[in-house]
Each structure stands twice: as C-alpha cells, then as structure tokens.
Short mmCIF file of C-alpha atoms in Angstrom, two decimals:
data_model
loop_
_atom_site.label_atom_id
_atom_site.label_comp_id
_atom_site.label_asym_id
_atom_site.label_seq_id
_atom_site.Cartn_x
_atom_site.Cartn_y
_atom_site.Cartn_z
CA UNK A 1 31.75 -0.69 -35.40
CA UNK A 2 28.13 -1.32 -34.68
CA UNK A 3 26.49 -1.08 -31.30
CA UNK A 4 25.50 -4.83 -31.88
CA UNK A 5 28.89 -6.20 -32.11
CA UNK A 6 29.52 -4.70 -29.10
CA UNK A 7 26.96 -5.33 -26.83
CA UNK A 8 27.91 -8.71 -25.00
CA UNK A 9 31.37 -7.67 -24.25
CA UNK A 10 29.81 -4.28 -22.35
CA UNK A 11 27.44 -6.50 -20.74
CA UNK A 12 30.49 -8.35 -19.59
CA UNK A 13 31.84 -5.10 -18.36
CA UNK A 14 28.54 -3.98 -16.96
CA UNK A 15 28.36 -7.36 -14.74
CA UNK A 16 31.56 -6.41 -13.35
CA UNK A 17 30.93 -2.75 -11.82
CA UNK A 18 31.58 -0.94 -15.06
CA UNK A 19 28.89 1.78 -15.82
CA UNK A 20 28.95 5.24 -17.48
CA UNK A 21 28.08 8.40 -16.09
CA UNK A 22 24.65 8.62 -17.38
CA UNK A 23 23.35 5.14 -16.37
CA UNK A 24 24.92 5.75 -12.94
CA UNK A 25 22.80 8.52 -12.65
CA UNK A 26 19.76 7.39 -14.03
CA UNK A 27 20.10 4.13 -11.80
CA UNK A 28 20.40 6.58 -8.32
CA UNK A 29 17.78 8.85 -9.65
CA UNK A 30 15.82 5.29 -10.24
CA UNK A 31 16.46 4.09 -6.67
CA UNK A 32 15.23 7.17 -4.40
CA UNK A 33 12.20 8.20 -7.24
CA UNK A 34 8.38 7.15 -6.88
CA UNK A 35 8.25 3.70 -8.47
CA UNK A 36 4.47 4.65 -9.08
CA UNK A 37 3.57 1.83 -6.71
CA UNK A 38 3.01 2.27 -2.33
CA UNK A 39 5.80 1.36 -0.66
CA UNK A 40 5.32 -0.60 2.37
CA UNK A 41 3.13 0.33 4.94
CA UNK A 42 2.32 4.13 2.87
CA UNK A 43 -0.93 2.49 1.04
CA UNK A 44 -3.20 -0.21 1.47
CA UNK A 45 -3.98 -2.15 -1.89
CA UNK A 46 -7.38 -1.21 -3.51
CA UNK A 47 -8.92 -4.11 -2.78
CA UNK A 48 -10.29 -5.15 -6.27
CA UNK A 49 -6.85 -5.73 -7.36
CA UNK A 50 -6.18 -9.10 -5.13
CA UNK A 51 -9.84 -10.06 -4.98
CA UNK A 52 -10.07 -13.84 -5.79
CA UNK A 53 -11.73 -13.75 -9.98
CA UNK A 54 -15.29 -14.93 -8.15
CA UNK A 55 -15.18 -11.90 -6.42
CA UNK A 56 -14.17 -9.72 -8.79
CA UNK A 57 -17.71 -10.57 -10.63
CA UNK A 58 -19.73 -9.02 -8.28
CA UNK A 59 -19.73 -5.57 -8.02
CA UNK A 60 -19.92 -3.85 -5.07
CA UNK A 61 -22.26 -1.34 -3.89
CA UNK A 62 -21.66 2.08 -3.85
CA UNK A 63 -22.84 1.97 0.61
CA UNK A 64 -20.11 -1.32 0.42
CA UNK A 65 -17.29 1.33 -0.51
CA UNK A 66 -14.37 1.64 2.05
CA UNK A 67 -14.29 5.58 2.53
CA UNK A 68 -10.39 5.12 3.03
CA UNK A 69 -8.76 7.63 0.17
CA UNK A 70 -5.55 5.33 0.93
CA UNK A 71 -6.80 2.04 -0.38
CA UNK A 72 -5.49 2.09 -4.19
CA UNK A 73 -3.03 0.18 -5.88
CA UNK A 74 -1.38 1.59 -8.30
CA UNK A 75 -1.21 5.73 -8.33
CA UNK A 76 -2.00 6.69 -12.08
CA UNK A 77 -0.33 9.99 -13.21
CA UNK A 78 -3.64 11.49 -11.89
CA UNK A 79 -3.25 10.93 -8.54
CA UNK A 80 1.02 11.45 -8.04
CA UNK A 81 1.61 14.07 -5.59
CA UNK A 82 -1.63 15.55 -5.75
CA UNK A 83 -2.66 14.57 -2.05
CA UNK A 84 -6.79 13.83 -1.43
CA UNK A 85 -7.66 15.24 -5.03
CA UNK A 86 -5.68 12.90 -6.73
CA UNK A 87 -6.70 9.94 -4.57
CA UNK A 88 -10.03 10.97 -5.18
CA UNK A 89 -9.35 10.59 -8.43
CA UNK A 90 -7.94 7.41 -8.45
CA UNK A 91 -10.48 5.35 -6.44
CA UNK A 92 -13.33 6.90 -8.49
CA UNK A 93 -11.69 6.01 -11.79
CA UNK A 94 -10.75 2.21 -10.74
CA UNK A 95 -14.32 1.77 -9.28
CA UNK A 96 -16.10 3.38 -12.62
CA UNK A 97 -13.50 0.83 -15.07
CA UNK A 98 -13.59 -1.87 -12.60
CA UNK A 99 -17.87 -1.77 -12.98
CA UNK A 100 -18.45 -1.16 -9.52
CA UNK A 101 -20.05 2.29 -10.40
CA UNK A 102 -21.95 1.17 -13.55
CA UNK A 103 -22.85 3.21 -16.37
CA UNK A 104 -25.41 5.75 -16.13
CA UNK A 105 -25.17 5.76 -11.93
CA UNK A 106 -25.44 9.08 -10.48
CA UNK A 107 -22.51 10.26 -8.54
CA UNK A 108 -23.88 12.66 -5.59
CA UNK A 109 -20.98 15.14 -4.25
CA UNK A 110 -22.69 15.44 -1.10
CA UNK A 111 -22.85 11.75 -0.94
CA UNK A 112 -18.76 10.92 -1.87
CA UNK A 113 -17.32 13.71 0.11
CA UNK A 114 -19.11 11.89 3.46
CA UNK A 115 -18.21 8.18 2.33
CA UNK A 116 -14.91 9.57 1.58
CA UNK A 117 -14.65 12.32 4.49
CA UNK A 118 -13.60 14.70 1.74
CA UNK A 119 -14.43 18.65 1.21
CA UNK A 120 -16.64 19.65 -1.72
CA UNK A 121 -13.92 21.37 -3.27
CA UNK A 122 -11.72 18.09 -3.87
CA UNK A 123 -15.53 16.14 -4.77
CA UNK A 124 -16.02 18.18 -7.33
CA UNK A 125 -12.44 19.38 -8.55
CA UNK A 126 -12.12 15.00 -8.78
CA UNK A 127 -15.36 14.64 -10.83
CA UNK A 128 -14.19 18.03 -13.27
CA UNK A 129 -10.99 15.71 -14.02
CA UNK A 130 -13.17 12.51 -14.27
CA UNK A 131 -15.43 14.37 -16.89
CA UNK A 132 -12.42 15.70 -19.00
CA UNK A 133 -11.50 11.79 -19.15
CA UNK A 134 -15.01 11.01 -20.33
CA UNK A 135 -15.81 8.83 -17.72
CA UNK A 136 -18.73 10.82 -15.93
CA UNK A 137 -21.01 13.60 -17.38
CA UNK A 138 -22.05 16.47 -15.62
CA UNK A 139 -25.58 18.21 -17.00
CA UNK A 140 -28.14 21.17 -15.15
CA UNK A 141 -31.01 19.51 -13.07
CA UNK A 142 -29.83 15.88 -14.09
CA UNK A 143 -26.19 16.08 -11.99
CA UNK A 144 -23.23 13.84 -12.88
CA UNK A 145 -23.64 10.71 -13.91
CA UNK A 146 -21.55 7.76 -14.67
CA UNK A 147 -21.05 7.30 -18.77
CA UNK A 148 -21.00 4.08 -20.60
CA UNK A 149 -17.50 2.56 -22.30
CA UNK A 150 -17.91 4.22 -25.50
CA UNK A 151 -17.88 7.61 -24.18
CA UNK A 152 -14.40 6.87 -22.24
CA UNK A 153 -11.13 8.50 -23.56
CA UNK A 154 -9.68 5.19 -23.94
CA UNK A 155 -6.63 6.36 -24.64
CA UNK A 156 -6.00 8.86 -21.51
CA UNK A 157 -3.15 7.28 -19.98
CA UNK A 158 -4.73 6.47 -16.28
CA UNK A 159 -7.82 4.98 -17.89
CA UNK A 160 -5.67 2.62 -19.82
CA UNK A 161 -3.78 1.64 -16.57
CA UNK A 162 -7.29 1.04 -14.65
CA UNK A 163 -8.56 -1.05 -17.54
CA UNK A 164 -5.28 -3.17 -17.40
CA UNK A 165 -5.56 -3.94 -14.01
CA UNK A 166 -9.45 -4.40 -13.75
CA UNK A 167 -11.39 -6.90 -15.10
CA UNK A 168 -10.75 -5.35 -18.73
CA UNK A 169 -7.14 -6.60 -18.10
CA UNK A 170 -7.18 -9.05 -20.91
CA UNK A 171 -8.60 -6.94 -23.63
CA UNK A 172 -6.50 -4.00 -22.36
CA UNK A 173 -3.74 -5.69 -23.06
CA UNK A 174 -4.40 -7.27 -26.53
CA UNK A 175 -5.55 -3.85 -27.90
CA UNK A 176 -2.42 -1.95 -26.19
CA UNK A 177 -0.19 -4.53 -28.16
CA UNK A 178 -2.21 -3.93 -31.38
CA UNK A 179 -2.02 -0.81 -31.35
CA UNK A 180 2.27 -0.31 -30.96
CA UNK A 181 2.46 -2.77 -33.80
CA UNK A 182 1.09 -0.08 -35.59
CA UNK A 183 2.53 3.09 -34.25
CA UNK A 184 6.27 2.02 -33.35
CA UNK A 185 7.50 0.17 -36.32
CA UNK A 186 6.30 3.12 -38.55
CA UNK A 187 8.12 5.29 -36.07
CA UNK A 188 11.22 3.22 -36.08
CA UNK A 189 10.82 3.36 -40.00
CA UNK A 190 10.62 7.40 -40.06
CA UNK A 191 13.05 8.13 -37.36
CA UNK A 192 15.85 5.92 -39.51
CA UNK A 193 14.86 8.73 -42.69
CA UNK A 194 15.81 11.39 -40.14
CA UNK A 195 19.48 11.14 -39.00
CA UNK A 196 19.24 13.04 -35.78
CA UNK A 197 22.50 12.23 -34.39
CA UNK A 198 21.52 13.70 -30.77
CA UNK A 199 18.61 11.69 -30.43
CA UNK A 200 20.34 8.52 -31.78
CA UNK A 201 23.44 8.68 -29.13
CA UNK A 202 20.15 9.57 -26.60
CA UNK A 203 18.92 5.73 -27.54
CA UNK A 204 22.21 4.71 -27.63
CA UNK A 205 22.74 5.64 -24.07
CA UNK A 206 19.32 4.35 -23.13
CA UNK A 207 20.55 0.61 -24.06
CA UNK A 208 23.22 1.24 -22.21
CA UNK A 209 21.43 2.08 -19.39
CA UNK A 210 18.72 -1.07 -19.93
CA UNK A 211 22.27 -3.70 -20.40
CA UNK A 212 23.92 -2.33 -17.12
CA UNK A 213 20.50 -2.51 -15.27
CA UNK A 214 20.21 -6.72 -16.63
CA UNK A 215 23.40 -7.18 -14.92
CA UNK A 216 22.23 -5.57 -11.93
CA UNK A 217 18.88 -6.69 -11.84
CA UNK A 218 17.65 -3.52 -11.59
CA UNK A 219 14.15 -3.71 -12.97
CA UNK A 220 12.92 -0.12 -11.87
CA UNK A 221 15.80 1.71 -14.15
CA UNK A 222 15.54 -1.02 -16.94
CA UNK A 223 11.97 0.09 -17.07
CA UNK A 224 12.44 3.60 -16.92
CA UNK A 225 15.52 3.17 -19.73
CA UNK A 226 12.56 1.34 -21.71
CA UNK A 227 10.22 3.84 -21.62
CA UNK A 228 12.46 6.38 -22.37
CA UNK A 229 13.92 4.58 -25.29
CA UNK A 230 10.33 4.06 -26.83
CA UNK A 231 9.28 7.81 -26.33
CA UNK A 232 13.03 9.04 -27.93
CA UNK A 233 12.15 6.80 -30.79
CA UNK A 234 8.69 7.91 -31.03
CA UNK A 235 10.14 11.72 -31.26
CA UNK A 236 13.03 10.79 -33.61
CA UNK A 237 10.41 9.68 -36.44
CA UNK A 238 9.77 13.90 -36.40
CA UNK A 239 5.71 13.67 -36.96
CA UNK A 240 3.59 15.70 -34.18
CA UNK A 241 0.90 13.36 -35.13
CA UNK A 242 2.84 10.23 -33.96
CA UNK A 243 4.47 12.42 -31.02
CA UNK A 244 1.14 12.85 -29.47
CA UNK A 245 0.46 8.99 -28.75
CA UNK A 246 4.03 8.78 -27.39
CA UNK A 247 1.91 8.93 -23.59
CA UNK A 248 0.05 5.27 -24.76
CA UNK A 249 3.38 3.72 -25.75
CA UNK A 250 4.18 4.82 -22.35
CA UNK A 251 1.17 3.65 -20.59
CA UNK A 252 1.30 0.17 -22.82
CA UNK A 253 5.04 -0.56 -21.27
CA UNK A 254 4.09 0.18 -17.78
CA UNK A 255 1.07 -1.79 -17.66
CA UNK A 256 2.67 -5.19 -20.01
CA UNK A 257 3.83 -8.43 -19.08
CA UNK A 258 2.94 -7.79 -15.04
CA UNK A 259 2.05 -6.10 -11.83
CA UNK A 260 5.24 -4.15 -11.23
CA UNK A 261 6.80 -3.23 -14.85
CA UNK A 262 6.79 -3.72 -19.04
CA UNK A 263 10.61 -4.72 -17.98
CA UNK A 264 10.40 -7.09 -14.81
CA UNK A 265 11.42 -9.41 -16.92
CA UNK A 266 14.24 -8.07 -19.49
CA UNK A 267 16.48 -10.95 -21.06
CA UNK A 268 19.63 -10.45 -23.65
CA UNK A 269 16.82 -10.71 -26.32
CA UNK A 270 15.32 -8.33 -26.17
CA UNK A 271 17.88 -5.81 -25.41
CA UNK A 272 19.78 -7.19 -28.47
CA UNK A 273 16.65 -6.20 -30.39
CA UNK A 274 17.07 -2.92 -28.59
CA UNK A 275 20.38 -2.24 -29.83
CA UNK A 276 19.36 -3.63 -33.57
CA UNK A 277 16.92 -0.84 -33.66
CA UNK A 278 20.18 2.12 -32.75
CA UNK A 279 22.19 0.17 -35.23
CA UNK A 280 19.29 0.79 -38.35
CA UNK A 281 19.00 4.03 -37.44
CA UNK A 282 22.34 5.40 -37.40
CA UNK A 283 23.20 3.70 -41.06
CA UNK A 284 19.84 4.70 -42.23
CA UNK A 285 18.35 1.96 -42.89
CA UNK A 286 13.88 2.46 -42.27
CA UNK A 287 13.34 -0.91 -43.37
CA UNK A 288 15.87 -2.63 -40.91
CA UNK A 289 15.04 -0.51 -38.20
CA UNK A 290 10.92 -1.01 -38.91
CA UNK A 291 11.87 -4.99 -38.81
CA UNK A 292 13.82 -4.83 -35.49
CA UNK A 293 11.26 -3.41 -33.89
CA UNK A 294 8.59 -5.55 -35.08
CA UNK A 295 11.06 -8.30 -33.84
CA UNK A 296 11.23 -6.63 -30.47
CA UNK A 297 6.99 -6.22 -30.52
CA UNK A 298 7.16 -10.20 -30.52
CA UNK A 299 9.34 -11.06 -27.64
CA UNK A 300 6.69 -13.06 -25.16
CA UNK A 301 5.80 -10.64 -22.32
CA UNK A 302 6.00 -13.85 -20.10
CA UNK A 303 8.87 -15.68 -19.82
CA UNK A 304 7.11 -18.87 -19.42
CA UNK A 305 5.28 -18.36 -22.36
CA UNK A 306 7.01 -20.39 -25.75
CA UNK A 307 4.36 -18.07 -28.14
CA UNK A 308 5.41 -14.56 -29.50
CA UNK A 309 3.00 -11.87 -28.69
CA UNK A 310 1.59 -11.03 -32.01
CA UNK A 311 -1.48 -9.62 -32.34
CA UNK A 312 -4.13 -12.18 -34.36
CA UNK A 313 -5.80 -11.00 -37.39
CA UNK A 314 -9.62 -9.51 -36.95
CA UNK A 315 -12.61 -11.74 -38.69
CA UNK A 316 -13.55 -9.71 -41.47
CA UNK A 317 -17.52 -8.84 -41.48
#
C-alpha cells in the first residue's frame, strides 16, 4: 500500500499518543538540544535584528559598537559551542553583511580585541575564519580589510543565514528559493533511478517523524525531520556534486518562511507532498518524484499568503 494512502489515518493515530520509536527519540533529543536560538535570559538579541527598518538604514559606527560578545541573535554554525571565538565570529560576520562594517574598512586587531575585551588570539583566530568565508582580506603592510559582496562565499552556510536576517533578507530569500528549484527536484529525480531501500525507509521515517510532530505542535522536531528529509534526499540522488550543496538546502530551510524555523508553520499539505515524494521513489518513478517536489517547492512559506512561492523568470538582456 502506499505511504500516501496511509498518511491521514497515522496522523489520526499520531494525535492520539501513538508514535514510533524513532520519532520518540528524535522528538526528546529535539526538546533538550540547542534550538540554534538563546534561550531566555542566556543572550541578548543583536540589536540590528529588532531595529525599527529606519534604523536599520543607518549604519552604525564602528566606536557605536556594543563590545558585549553576548549580543547576537541567532548563533550560525560558526559560533555553536565555540565560546568567545565563535561569538567573535558571529558579531563580526552580521555587522560586515548587515553594512555596518562597509567594504574595504580596515579591521584593526588591536582595536576589536579592546571594543570587544577579547585576547589577540581569538581577534585574529575570528578574522582567519572570516577570511576563509571571503568576507575580509588579510595582505603584508596593508592589514585586513573588509571585502566587497562579490568576493563573499555566498554560499557558506552562516553567511547565508546573516544575509537572511539582515537587510539582504529579501533577496536572500528569493535566490535561496531559486536555487532548490534547481537542485532538489533534479535530486528527487536521480534518487527515484537509485532504489536505495535504506535511505528510502530513512525518509520514510522522517515523515513520520514531521506527521507526529503536526499533531503535537512540535515545530523544533518538525524542522529538524525537514531538514533531515531534504539532506537524505539530496544523498539518495548518489552525485558528490549535488551532495556537496546539501549544507545550502540546509541553510535555505532554516532561514525560510520566519524567525524561528523553515517548519513553524507545517500544514497536512505539505507533509502530504512529503510523503508523495517517498511514494515516487520507492516505485521508481524520477518523473513523479521530480513533480512532487516541485509541488512541495510551491507551498507559500506564509500561511497568510494565497500566492505559491515560485521563483519569477529573469529579464533576458
């Protein structure tokens, strides 16, 4: 019987208490894990992030910075139990995105380590991390500088979660959701050529997980399910090539639709869509499993939004 047919009588079930091993377990795991975001009272907001949009024009000067490591928003994978280097890390990268340290500003170690009452060991480990990112440059007798957008590794995952919530947001967005409609439907297309059973009961499970989750309103493990069912599907479609971008798919769901997750939000939509995508797979089938997903790419992010996400066509020059 298909996974389809079944799905709204184990969401039935799942309302009433009934959950399998795995979900249970990814659901606990879920609840005591870093969310990625401060808890209450562990980290101020960086203040960018709930600046009123007037504010957010004007940059702020570099002697304006708050030398408080602890005032960031969101902790990119940078800056996740890596203490004062990390957090270095973070509030350098959201100020260089956000514009408040423009391009081609020089960034003096002696200078951030005071503001930021940090050794020169975690100044310049940070800035080594910023430079492999693209974001700063480092050169003999000129120092490190600040570089302009198209030097930036656009696709590192932190910098695309600092351009999503900066003033980039918009774009960030648009140009995440472009660029899954290109790599997962050809995934889903490859990965239904493959027939790798353990990886198809692994995104089996992972709906599972996501339907038990809507029941419960439990948008951390949905979220985590989601992810998970993306980068399985990602792997599934067997090219290395693909594999590698599996970290923006990533990136793209934690940063959509919100503040908190790709999956505040999840509906019986989508995660029929979800289950669609299994069903294509296990009977083979690239072209049904390619359209399901590009049915899933077009469920509206917001719910109060009647349009499908889909990107537009470019102007041809």
């Amino acid at each position: 019987m298909l996974f389809t047919k079944d799905l709204k009588g184990w969401l039935s079930r799942a309302d009433k208490g009934c959950v399998s091993t795995l979900a249970h377990t990814m659901m606990t795991a879920a609840r005591t894990a870093d969310s990625g975001l401060a808890g209450s009272g562990e980290l101020d907001r960086y203040p960018y992030a709930d600046a009123p949009a007037g504010e957010r024009a004007a940059a702020r000067s570099w002697s304006g910075t708050d030398n408080e490591l602890g005032r960031v928003g969101r902790r990119g994978s940078a800056s996740r139990g890596r203490g004062l280097h990390g957090q270095l890390v973070q509030q350098l990268g959201q100020m260089i995105v956000s514009g408040d340290l423009g391009a081609d500003r020089p960034l003096v170690p002696e200078e951030i380590g005071q503001r930021f009452e940090v050794s020169r060991t975690v100044v310049r480990e940070s800035l080594r991390v910023l430079e492999a990112k693209g974001l700063v440059s480092a050169r003999p007798n000129v120092g490190t500088r600040v570089r302009p957008v198209s030097d930036w590794n656009l696709l590192d995952p932190d910098i695309i979660e600092w351009r999503a919530f900066g003033p980039q947001r918009d774009d960030q967005r648009r140009e995440l959701n472009e660029l899954r409609w290109t790599i997962e439907p050809l995934a889903a297309s490859l990965a239904a050529g493959h027939g790798r059973d353990d990886l198809q009961q692994r995104l089996a499970d992972m709906v599972e997980i996501m339907g038990h989750a809507l029941g419960q309103g439990d948008a951390i493990t949905c979220a985590r399910a989601d992810a998970e069912f993306h980068a399985l599907l990602i792997q599934a479609a067997g090219n290395r090539m693909l594999e590698h971008l599996s970290g923006i798919v990533s990136a793209a769901l934690h940063v959509s639709g919100g503040p908190v997750t790709g999956c505040d939000r999840p509906n019986e939509g989508s995660l029929g869509h979800h289950a669609r995508i299994v069903d294509a797979l296990a009977s083979g089938d690239s072209a049904g499993a390619e359209a399901a997903m590009r049915q899933l790419l077009a469920v509206p992010l917001e719910t109060e939004s009647a349009e499908p996400v889909v990107p537009a066509p470019r102007e041809q020059h």
